[in-house]
JSON list of C-alpha atoms and ligand atoms in Angstrom, two decimals:
[
{"chain": "A", "resi": 1, "resn": "MET", "atom": "CA", "xyz": [-0.04, 0.14, -0.28]},
{"chain": "A", "resi": 2, "resn": "ILE", "atom": "CA", "xyz": [0.82, 3.61, -0.76]},
{"chain": "A", "resi": 3, "resn": "GLY", "atom": "CA", "xyz": [0.47, 6.57, 2.04]},
{"chain": "A", "resi": 4, "resn": "PHE", "atom": "CA", "xyz": [0.93, 9.99, 1.52]},
{"chain": "A", "resi": 5, "resn": "GLY", "atom": "CA", "xyz": [1.43, 12.75, 4.35]},
{"chain": "A", "resi": 6, "resn": "TYR", "atom": "CA", "xyz": [1.75, 16.63, 4.11]},
{"chain": "A", "resi": 7, "resn": "ASP", "atom": "CA", "xyz": [2.76, 18.98, 7.30]},
{"chain": "A", "resi": 8, "resn": "CYS", "atom": "CA", "xyz": [3.04, 22.80, 7.23]},
{"chain": "A", "resi": 9, "resn": "HIS", "atom": "CA", "xyz": [4.24, 25.18, 10.46]},
{"chain": "A", "resi": 10, "resn": "LYS", "atom": "CA", "xyz": [4.42, 28.87, 10.58]},
{"chain": "A", "resi": 11, "resn": "LEU", "atom": "CA", "xyz": [8.23, 30.28, 11.16]},
{"chain": "A", "resi": 12, "resn": "ALA", "atom": "CA", "xyz": [9.26, 32.61, 13.44]},
{"chain": "A", "resi": 13, "resn": "ASN", "atom": "CA", "xyz": [12.38, 34.37, 14.79]},
{"chain": "A", "resi": 14, "resn": "GLY", "atom": "CA", "xyz": [14.24, 32.74, 17.89]},
{"chain": "A", "resi": 15, "resn": "GLU", "atom": "CA", "xyz": [12.31, 29.12, 17.44]},
{"chain": "A", "resi": 16, "resn": "LYS", "atom": "CA", "xyz": [14.38, 25.94, 16.92]},
{"chain": "A", "resi": 17, "resn": "LEU", "atom": "CA", "xyz": [14.39, 24.55, 13.26]},
{"chain": "A", "resi": 18, "resn": "ILE", "atom": "CA", "xyz": [13.85, 20.60, 14.00]},
{"chain": "A", "resi": 19, "resn": "LEU", "atom": "CA", "xyz": [13.52, 18.40, 10.51]},
{"chain": "A", "resi": 20, "resn": "GLY", "atom": "CA", "xyz": [13.51, 14.63, 10.88]},
{"chain": "A", "resi": 21, "resn": "GLY", "atom": "CA", "xyz": [15.14, 14.74, 14.06]},
{"chain": "A", "resi": 22, "resn": "ILE", "atom": "CA", "xyz": [17.68, 16.86, 13.32]},
{"chain": "A", "resi": 23, "resn": "GLU", "atom": "CA", "xyz": [18.16, 20.57, 14.99]},
{"chain": "A", "resi": 24, "resn": "ILE", "atom": "CA", "xyz": [19.08, 22.77, 11.82]},
{"chain": "A", "resi": 25, "resn": "ASP", "atom": "CA", "xyz": [21.06, 26.07, 12.56]},
{"chain": "A", "resi": 26, "resn": "SER", "atom": "CA", "xyz": [18.77, 28.75, 11.45]},
{"chain": "A", "resi": 27, "resn": "GLU", "atom": "CA", "xyz": [17.35, 32.34, 12.60]},
{"chain": "A", "resi": 28, "resn": "LEU", "atom": "CA", "xyz": [13.86, 30.91, 12.00]},
{"chain": "A", "resi": 29, "resn": "GLY", "atom": "CA", "xyz": [12.25, 27.96, 13.34]},
{"chain": "A", "resi": 30, "resn": "THR", "atom": "CA", "xyz": [8.95, 26.47, 13.66]},
{"chain": "A", "resi": 31, "resn": "ILE", "atom": "CA", "xyz": [6.21, 27.83, 15.95]},
{"chain": "A", "resi": 32, "resn": "ALA", "atom": "CA", "xyz": [4.25, 24.66, 16.72]},
{"chain": "A", "resi": 33, "resn": "HIS", "atom": "CA", "xyz": [2.65, 22.98, 20.08]},
{"chain": "A", "resi": 34, "resn": "SER", "atom": "CA", "xyz": [5.18, 19.91, 19.87]},
{"chain": "A", "resi": 35, "resn": "ASP", "atom": "CA", "xyz": [8.76, 20.42, 18.43]},
{"chain": "A", "resi": 36, "resn": "GLY", "atom": "CA", "xyz": [7.24, 21.43, 15.11]},
{"chain": "A", "resi": 37, "resn": "ASP", "atom": "CA", "xyz": [9.10, 18.81, 13.08]},
{"chain": "A", "resi": 38, "resn": "VAL", "atom": "CA", "xyz": [7.02, 19.37, 9.77]},
{"chain": "A", "resi": 39, "resn": "VAL", "atom": "CA", "xyz": [9.21, 16.25, 8.21]},
{"chain": "A", "resi": 40, "resn": "LEU", "atom": "CA", "xyz": [8.35, 13.66, 11.28]},
{"chain": "A", "resi": 41, "resn": "HIS", "atom": "CA", "xyz": [4.58, 14.87, 11.22]},
{"chain": "A", "resi": 42, "resn": "SER", "atom": "CA", "xyz": [4.15, 14.39, 7.43]},
{"chain": "A", "resi": 43, "resn": "LEU", "atom": "CA", "xyz": [5.94, 10.76, 7.88]},
{"chain": "A", "resi": 44, "resn": "CYS", "atom": "CA", "xyz": [3.85, 9.96, 10.42]},
{"chain": "A", "resi": 45, "resn": "ASP", "atom": "CA", "xyz": [0.54, 10.44, 8.26]},
{"chain": "A", "resi": 46, "resn": "ALA", "atom": "CA", "xyz": [1.87, 8.61, 5.27]},
{"chain": "A", "resi": 47, "resn": "LEU", "atom": "CA", "xyz": [2.53, 5.57, 7.35]},
{"chain": "A", "resi": 48, "resn": "LEU", "atom": "CA", "xyz": [-1.36, 6.02, 9.01]},
{"chain": "A", "resi": 49, "resn": "GLY", "atom": "CA", "xyz": [-2.46, 6.72, 5.70]},
{"chain": "A", "resi": 50, "resn": "ALA", "atom": "CA", "xyz": [-1.05, 3.91, 4.03]},
{"chain": "A", "resi": 51, "resn": "THR", "atom": "CA", "xyz": [-2.33, 1.33, 6.67]},
{"chain": "A", "resi": 52, "resn": "GLY", "atom": "CA", "xyz": [-5.93, 3.15, 7.03]},
{"chain": "A", "resi": 53, "resn": "LEU", "atom": "CA", "xyz": [-4.97, 4.14, 10.28]},
{"chain": "A", "resi": 54, "resn": "GLY", "atom": "CA", "xyz": [-6.18, 8.02, 10.09]},
{"chain": "A", "resi": 55, "resn": "ASP", "atom": "CA", "xyz": [-4.10, 11.06, 10.89]},
{"chain": "A", "resi": 56, "resn": "ILE", "atom": "CA", "xyz": [-1.14, 12.42, 13.44]},
{"chain": "A", "resi": 57, "resn": "GLY", "atom": "CA", "xyz": [-4.05, 14.62, 15.01]},
{"chain": "A", "resi": 58, "resn": "GLU", "atom": "CA", "xyz": [-6.04, 11.86, 16.00]},
{"chain": "A", "resi": 59, "resn": "TYR", "atom": "CA", "xyz": [-3.31, 10.38, 18.04]},
{"chain": "A", "resi": 60, "resn": "TYR", "atom": "CA", "xyz": [-1.22, 13.39, 19.23]},
{"chain": "A", "resi": 61, "resn": "PRO", "atom": "CA", "xyz": [-3.88, 16.11, 19.25]},
{"chain": "A", "resi": 62, "resn": "ASP", "atom": "CA", "xyz": [-2.23, 19.62, 19.76]},
{"chain": "A", "resi": 63, "resn": "SER", "atom": "CA", "xyz": [-4.47, 20.78, 22.36]},
{"chain": "A", "resi": 64, "resn": "ASP", "atom": "CA", "xyz": [-3.29, 18.12, 24.60]},
{"chain": "A", "resi": 65, "resn": "ILE", "atom": "CA", "xyz": [-0.79, 19.49, 27.26]},
{"chain": "A", "resi": 66, "resn": "LYS", "atom": "CA", "xyz": [1.16, 16.34, 27.21]},
{"chain": "A", "resi": 67, "resn": "TYR", "atom": "CA", "xyz": [2.60, 16.96, 23.59]},
{"chain": "A", "resi": 68, "resn": "LYS", "atom": "CA", "xyz": [3.89, 20.57, 24.67]},
{"chain": "A", "resi": 69, "resn": "ASN", "atom": "CA", "xyz": [7.25, 20.67, 22.96]},
{"chain": "A", "resi": 70, "resn": "ALA", "atom": "CA", "xyz": [7.08, 16.94, 22.71]},
{"chain": "A", "resi": 71, "resn": "ASP", "atom": "CA", "xyz": [9.99, 15.30, 20.60]},
{"chain": "A", "resi": 72, "resn": "SER", "atom": "CA", "xyz": [8.33, 14.20, 17.43]},
{"chain": "A", "resi": 73, "resn": "ARG", "atom": "CA", "xyz": [10.58, 11.38, 17.15]},
{"chain": "A", "resi": 74, "resn": "ILE", "atom": "CA", "xyz": [8.46, 9.85, 19.75]},
{"chain": "A", "resi": 75, "resn": "PHE", "atom": "CA", "xyz": [5.50, 10.22, 17.29]},
{"chain": "A", "resi": 76, "resn": "LEU", "atom": "CA", "xyz": [7.45, 8.28, 14.65]},
{"chain": "A", "resi": 77, "resn": "ASN", "atom": "CA", "xyz": [8.55, 5.51, 16.78]},
{"chain": "A", "resi": 78, "resn": "GLU", "atom": "CA", "xyz": [5.04, 4.85, 18.15]},
{"chain": "A", "resi": 79, "resn": "VAL", "atom": "CA", "xyz": [3.50, 5.03, 14.58]},
{"chain": "A", "resi": 80, "resn": "VAL", "atom": "CA", "xyz": [6.27, 2.77, 13.18]},
{"chain": "A", "resi": 81, "resn": "ASP", "atom": "CA", "xyz": [5.39, 0.56, 16.43]},
{"chain": "A", "resi": 82, "resn": "LEU", "atom": "CA", "xyz": [1.86, 0.78, 15.71]},
{"chain": "A", "resi": 83, "resn": "ILE", "atom": "CA", "xyz": [1.97, -0.58, 12.19]},
{"chain": "A", "resi": 84, "resn": "THR", "atom": "CA", "xyz": [4.65, -3.15, 12.86]},
{"chain": "A", "resi": 85, "resn": "SER", "atom": "CA", "xyz": [1.92, -4.72, 15.81]},
{"chain": "A", "resi": 86, "resn": "LYS", "atom": "CA", "xyz": [-0.64, -4.77, 12.76]},
{"chain": "A", "resi": 87, "resn": "GLY", "atom": "CA", "xyz": [1.46, -6.91, 11.05]},
{"chain": "A", "resi": 88, "resn": "TYR", "atom": "CA", "xyz": [2.79, -4.36, 8.35]},
{"chain": "A", "resi": 89, "resn": "THR", "atom": "CA", "xyz": [6.21, -3.84, 6.96]},
{"chain": "A", "resi": 90, "resn": "LEU", "atom": "CA", "xyz": [7.40, -0.40, 5.85]},
{"chain": "A", "resi": 91, "resn": "VAL", "atom": "CA", "xyz": [9.35, -0.87, 2.32]},
{"chain": "A", "resi": 92, "resn": "ASN", "atom": "CA", "xyz": [10.47, 2.79, 1.99]},
{"chain": "A", "resi": 93, "resn": "VAL", "atom": "CA", "xyz": [9.92, 6.34, 2.39]},
{"chain": "A", "resi": 94, "resn": "ASP", "atom": "CA", "xyz": [10.61, 9.30, 0.28]},
{"chain": "A", "resi": 95, "resn": "LEU", "atom": "CA", "xyz": [10.24, 13.08, 1.21]},
{"chain": "A", "resi": 96, "resn": "THR", "atom": "CA", "xyz": [10.49, 16.50, 0.16]},
{"chain": "A", "resi": 97, "resn": "ILE", "atom": "CA", "xyz": [11.18, 19.43, 2.44]},
{"chain": "A", "resi": 98, "resn": "ILE", "atom": "CA", "xyz": [10.34, 22.83, 0.98]},
{"chain": "A", "resi": 99, "resn": "LEU", "atom": "CA", "xyz": [12.04, 25.70, 2.79]},
{"chain": "A", "resi": 100, "resn": "GLU", "atom": "CA", "xyz": [13.47, 29.08, 1.64]},
{"chain": "A", "resi": 101, "resn": "GLN", "atom": "CA", "xyz": [16.49, 29.46, 3.99]},
{"chain": "A", "resi": 102, "resn": "PRO", "atom": "CA", "xyz": [18.88, 28.04, 5.12]},
{"chain": "A", "resi": 103, "resn": "LYS", "atom": "CA", "xyz": [19.77, 25.51, 2.10]},
{"chain": "A", "resi": 104, "resn": "LEU", "atom": "CA", "xyz": [19.58, 22.12, 3.61]},
{"chain": "A", "resi": 105, "resn": "MET", "atom": "CA", "xyz": [22.11, 20.71, 1.33]},
{"chain": "A", "resi": 106, "resn": "ASN", "atom": "CA", "xyz": [24.51, 19.87, 4.17]},
{"chain": "A", "resi": 107, "resn": "TYR", "atom": "CA", "xyz": [21.69, 18.41, 6.15]},
{"chain": "A", "resi": 108, "resn": "LYS", "atom": "CA", "xyz": [19.98, 16.03, 3.69]},
{"chain": "A", "resi": 109, "resn": "ILE", "atom": "CA", "xyz": [22.37, 12.87, 4.83]},
{"chain": "A", "resi": 110, "resn": "LYS", "atom": "CA", "xyz": [22.04, 13.63, 8.60]},
{"chain": "A", "resi": 111, "resn": "ILE", "atom": "CA", "xyz": [17.95, 14.03, 8.21]},
{"chain": "A", "resi": 112, "resn": "ARG", "atom": "CA", "xyz": [18.17, 10.60, 5.97]},
{"chain": "A", "resi": 113, "resn": "GLU", "atom": "CA", "xyz": [20.20, 8.66, 8.49]},
{"chain": "A", "resi": 114, "resn": "SER", "atom": "CA", "xyz": [17.64, 9.74, 11.71]},
{"chain": "A", "resi": 115, "resn": "ILE", "atom": "CA", "xyz": [14.94, 8.53, 9.90]},
{"chain": "A", "resi": 116, "resn": "ALA", "atom": "CA", "xyz": [16.24, 5.43, 8.54]},
{"chain": "A", "resi": 117, "resn": "GLU", "atom": "CA", "xyz": [17.25, 4.97, 12.15]},
{"chain": "A", "resi": 118, "resn": "LEU", "atom": "CA", "xyz": [13.59, 5.58, 13.55]},
{"chain": "A", "resi": 119, "resn": "CYS", "atom": "CA", "xyz": [12.15, 3.86, 10.72]},
{"chain": "A", "resi": 120, "resn": "LYS", "atom": "CA", "xyz": [14.25, 0.80, 11.25]},
{"chain": "A", "resi": 121, "resn": "LEU", "atom": "CA", "xyz": [14.63, 1.00, 7.48]},
{"chain": "A", "resi": 122, "resn": "PRO", "atom": "CA", "xyz": [18.54, 0.95, 5.60]},
{"chain": "A", "resi": 123, "resn": "LEU", "atom": "CA", "xyz": [19.62, 3.94, 4.21]},
{"chain": "A", "resi": 124, "resn": "GLU", "atom": "CA", "xyz": [18.68, 3.27, 0.81]},
{"chain": "A", "resi": 125, "resn": "ARG", "atom": "CA", "xyz": [15.25, 2.84, 1.29]},
{"chain": "A", "resi": 126, "resn": "VAL", "atom": "CA", "xyz": [14.82, 6.62, 2.56]},
{"chain": "A", "resi": 127, "resn": "ASN", "atom": "CA", "xyz": [15.21, 9.12, 0.70]},
{"chain": "A", "resi": 128, "resn": "VAL", "atom": "CA", "xyz": [15.25, 12.89, 1.44]},
{"chain": "A", "resi": 129, "resn": "LYS", "atom": "CA", "xyz": [14.76, 15.96, -1.03]},
{"chain": "A", "resi": 130, "resn": "ALA", "atom": "CA", "xyz": [14.90, 19.76, -0.06]},
{"chain": "A", "resi": 131, "resn": "LYS", "atom": "CA", "xyz": [13.74, 22.29, -2.44]},
{"chain": "A", "resi": 132, "resn": "THR", "atom": "CA", "xyz": [13.09, 26.08, -2.24]},
{"chain": "A", "resi": 133, "resn": "SER", "atom": "CA", "xyz": [9.90, 27.74, -3.24]},
{"chain": "A", "resi": 134, "resn": "GLU", "atom": "CA", "xyz": [11.33, 29.84, -5.99]},
{"chain": "A", "resi": 135, "resn": "LYS", "atom": "CA", "xyz": [10.61, 32.83, -3.24]},
{"chain": "A", "resi": 136, "resn": "MET", "atom": "CA", "xyz": [6.70, 32.43, -4.17]},
{"chain": "A", "resi": 137, "resn": "GLY", "atom": "CA", "xyz": [3.85, 32.08, -1.73]},
{"chain": "A", "resi": 138, "resn": "PHE", "atom": "CA", "xyz": [4.36, 31.54, 2.34]},
{"chain": "A", "resi": 139, "resn": "VAL", "atom": "CA", "xyz": [7.34, 29.51, 2.17]},
{"chain": "A", "resi": 140, "resn": "GLY", "atom": "CA", "xyz": [9.04, 31.74, -0.46]},
{"chain": "A", "resi": 141, "resn": "SER", "atom": "CA", "xyz": [8.54, 34.87, 1.96]},
{"chain": "A", "resi": 142, "resn": "ASN", "atom": "CA", "xyz": [9.94, 32.57, 4.67]},
{"chain": "A", "resi": 143, "resn": "GLU", "atom": "CA", "xyz": [6.75, 32.66, 6.48]},
{"chain": "A", "resi": 144, "resn": "GLY", "atom": "CA", "xyz": [6.53, 28.77, 6.67]},
{"chain": "A", "resi": 145, "resn": "ILE", "atom": "CA", "xyz": [7.58, 25.09, 5.71]},
{"chain": "A", "resi": 146, "resn": "GLU", "atom": "CA", "xyz": [6.23, 22.57, 4.22]},
{"chain": "A", "resi": 147, "resn": "ALA", "atom": "CA", "xyz": [7.04, 18.78, 4.34]},
{"chain": "A", "resi": 148, "resn": "TYR", "atom": "CA", "xyz": [5.56, 16.08, 1.75]},
{"chain": "A", "resi": 149, "resn": "SER", "atom": "CA", "xyz": [5.88, 12.12, 2.74]},
{"chain": "A", "resi": 150, "resn": "ILE", "atom": "CA", "xyz": [5.20, 9.08, 0.64]},
{"chain": "A", "resi": 151, "resn": "CYS", "atom": "CA", "xyz": [5.66, 5.63, 1.99]},
{"chain": "A", "resi": 152, "resn": "GLU", "atom": "CA", "xyz": [5.31, 2.30, 0.75]},
{"chain": "A", "resi": 153, "resn": "VAL", "atom": "CA", "xyz": [3.91, -0.51, 3.40]},
{"chain": "A", "resi": 154, "resn": "LYS", "atom": "CA", "xyz": [3.25, -4.41, 2.78]},
{"chain": "B", "resi": 201, "resn": "LIG", "atom": "MG1", "xyz": [2.81, 19.42, 12.59]}
]
């Protein structure tokens, strides 16, 4: 089965920017209830989507004080454990991060390694792509960040 996930968060000065569990050196970071890791949030949704298990908001509502500043690696670990407990095996994941700045070139391998470890997948089954929005729209104006994820589960 194929699953797809999307997430976006608003950016602001003085906030942390954490992508795929890796802290990025950036003046702008995400405003969020949890750690605002758009990459892991979109990936959780892709996994839940492939397995017909709903969406991340049903499991980790942003109205729940328990998830204030939560480490999103916990969400992904739990979602991976959930789909595994249902008898599914993750085949591969492919992610696209859209952010105007900073450039993520030097972080892509770290993010990939982090996701591979969290998903218990070999590195070649995890792909991370980084793009800008060519200065257009809310990403282009540094107002926000987006991430898209797709996965295959069998
Ligand atoms: Mg989110």
